[in-house]
């Protein structure tokens, strides 16, 4: 069964609507890149389309000096949210994350915002991680559920695990990685499996028991088609988010909502 | 078998020695409290003794205005490290963590430093979490080990899980909490069990298979005696850190090392 994420997006849009009414102007998002080519170019073009859909002012800034450019926009009162495209080419991303203004960090990648997640504050957490969590919250009661997260990335697997452990959600979360032994045994013994590894069709029914809730975070291109980390056969036996039209769509909505949040907060953290 | 933590402390002392030689002065730690009574008083007195042992200048600051006091010492060039005693009485601890200068955050509780942990940077991570990790690194090869962390606290369970997931350690970490079902089944199936719940003698051999490495983070007082979260019988069948003289001793060494680190860095993050 495919999980329908539309109700999740509707809820986010409701929050956006409330912010918009208060704000009484278009918020502005800029996306900064030091490598406006290939996948980044395609990604930012789709971001432009999404910003239009959500009625967010949007501008792509190309630069060879990421740090100075970010510092400038950190202080620019006309810019509400700053997105920095990854991978960065001229400098390690962590150097970007360290200097980005947390109040404009709509993607939730600054150490400050990532650290707030430990404290249970999810104002700006990594959008994809939040997307998976929001979908799960809509899908089922999470308390005491056994969750396997495949993938330990900085912006998905790890923060996601912390969010699901936070009070109120109360999941028991097992974080699996490429060095994990007997992975299938663990995932088969889980109520929820989240897959965020970037390997097309990697997870099939060898990993799952029937009735598992599966969140597919993967976005891979196979023969020109977007393909998730979860094999198509799985939806016959499990509830699974589609790719495209699943986690990614919710992630986009969250990013745009965060631009409104940042605008409403007006630079305060 | 008891795990001997002395080699871990010796290694930390070696780093301290190197910093001391470079520094050529005593570093200064202040501990700020808005409730200098009971357990906090006892704790800060023991901190004073430890600071003396490590040749660190130490002062206890009592205040009714935590925020203003912290802001003052954030900027004071004569103070290298700031510790804020928990629980705080006049304000929620998170408000303290948010304004504390990360460069002086020797306990690793600011959102900034906690967030850096996701990026694999462990300059100032929560001392108790680092203590457990450093003991484990000395005890065995961690790669691919199945770890169960019992307890999901902000400064122990959660950051510890992230640290053990970080590249190079490559553990598979399951974070258990009070809502976890079949906890004993999970812990019995783990190579390493870390207990950080604050319940005296809670974990016994019903939770463990023979030969498990057990890290006891608990410090409870029972009949006037310090007692861990792990029952004494466990050391007959497993490798376990003693209480007292285990995780706590290493934690103290790490806190003092962090004061030297902060002094060396001179307020820069």
Coordinates of C-alpha atoms in Angstrom, one line a residue, chain A residues 67 74 92-103 105 108-119 121 124 154 269, chain B residues 93-126 154 159 162 265 267-269:
Chain A
X67 CA 31.8 32.3 3.3
X74 CA 23.3 36.6 7.3
X92 CA 33.8 21.8 3.3
X93 CA 30.1 22.1 4.1
X94 CA 30.7 22.1 7.8
X95 CA 32.5 25.5 7.5
X96 CA 29.3 26.8 5.9
X97 CA 27.1 25.3 8.6
X98 CA 29.2 26.8 11.3
X99 CA 28.8 30.4 10.1
X100 CA 25.3 30.4 8.7
X101 CA 22.9 32.4 10.7
X102 CA 20.7 29.9 12.7
X103 CA 17.8 32.3 12.4
X105 CA 18.9 28.3 8.5
X108 CA 18.2 23.1 9.8
X109 CA 21.9 22.3 9.1
X110 CA 23.6 24.7 11.5
X111 CA 25.2 23.1 14.6
X112 CA 23.0 25.3 16.7
X113 CA 19.7 24.1 15.2
X114 CA 20.9 20.5 15.0
X115 CA 21.9 20.7 18.7
X116 CA 18.5 22.0 19.7
X117 CA 17.0 18.8 18.4
X118 CA 18.7 17.0 21.4
X119 CA 16.7 19.3 23.6
X121 CA 13.2 21.7 20.0
X124 CA 14.6 24.2 12.2
X154 CA 24.3 14.0 9.2
X269 CA 16.5 32.6 17.5
Chain B
X93 CA 18.3 24.7 31.6
X94 CA 17.8 25.1 27.9
X95 CA 17.8 28.9 28.3
X96 CA 21.2 28.6 29.9
X97 CA 22.5 26.3 27.2
X98 CA 21.3 28.7 24.5
X99 CA 23.2 31.7 25.7
X100 CA 26.4 30.0 27.1
X101 CA 29.5 30.8 25.0
X102 CA 30.3 27.6 23.1
X103 CA 34.0 28.4 23.4
X104 CA 33.7 28.1 27.2
X105 CA 31.2 25.3 27.2
X106 CA 33.5 22.7 28.8
X107 CA 30.6 20.4 29.6
X108 CA 29.5 20.3 26.0
X109 CA 25.8 21.3 26.6
X110 CA 25.3 24.2 24.2
X111 CA 23.2 23.5 21.1
X112 CA 26.2 24.6 19.0
X113 CA 28.6 22.0 20.5
X114 CA 25.9 19.3 20.6
X115 CA 25.1 19.9 17.0
X116 CA 28.8 19.6 16.0
X117 CA 28.6 16.0 17.3
X118 CA 26.3 15.2 14.3
X119 CA 29.2 16.4 12.1
X120 CA 31.6 14.1 13.9
X121 CA 33.3 17.0 15.7
X122 CA 33.8 16.1 19.3
X123 CA 35.7 19.2 20.6
X124 CA 33.2 19.7 23.5
X125 CA 30.7 17.0 23.7
X126 CA 28.8 16.1 26.9
X154 CA 19.9 14.9 26.4
X159 CA 24.8 12.2 22.2
X162 CA 25.5 9.6 17.8
X265 CA 41.7 28.0 22.1
X267 CA 37.6 31.9 23.3
X268 CA 37.6 30.8 19.6
X269 CA 35.3 28.2 18.4

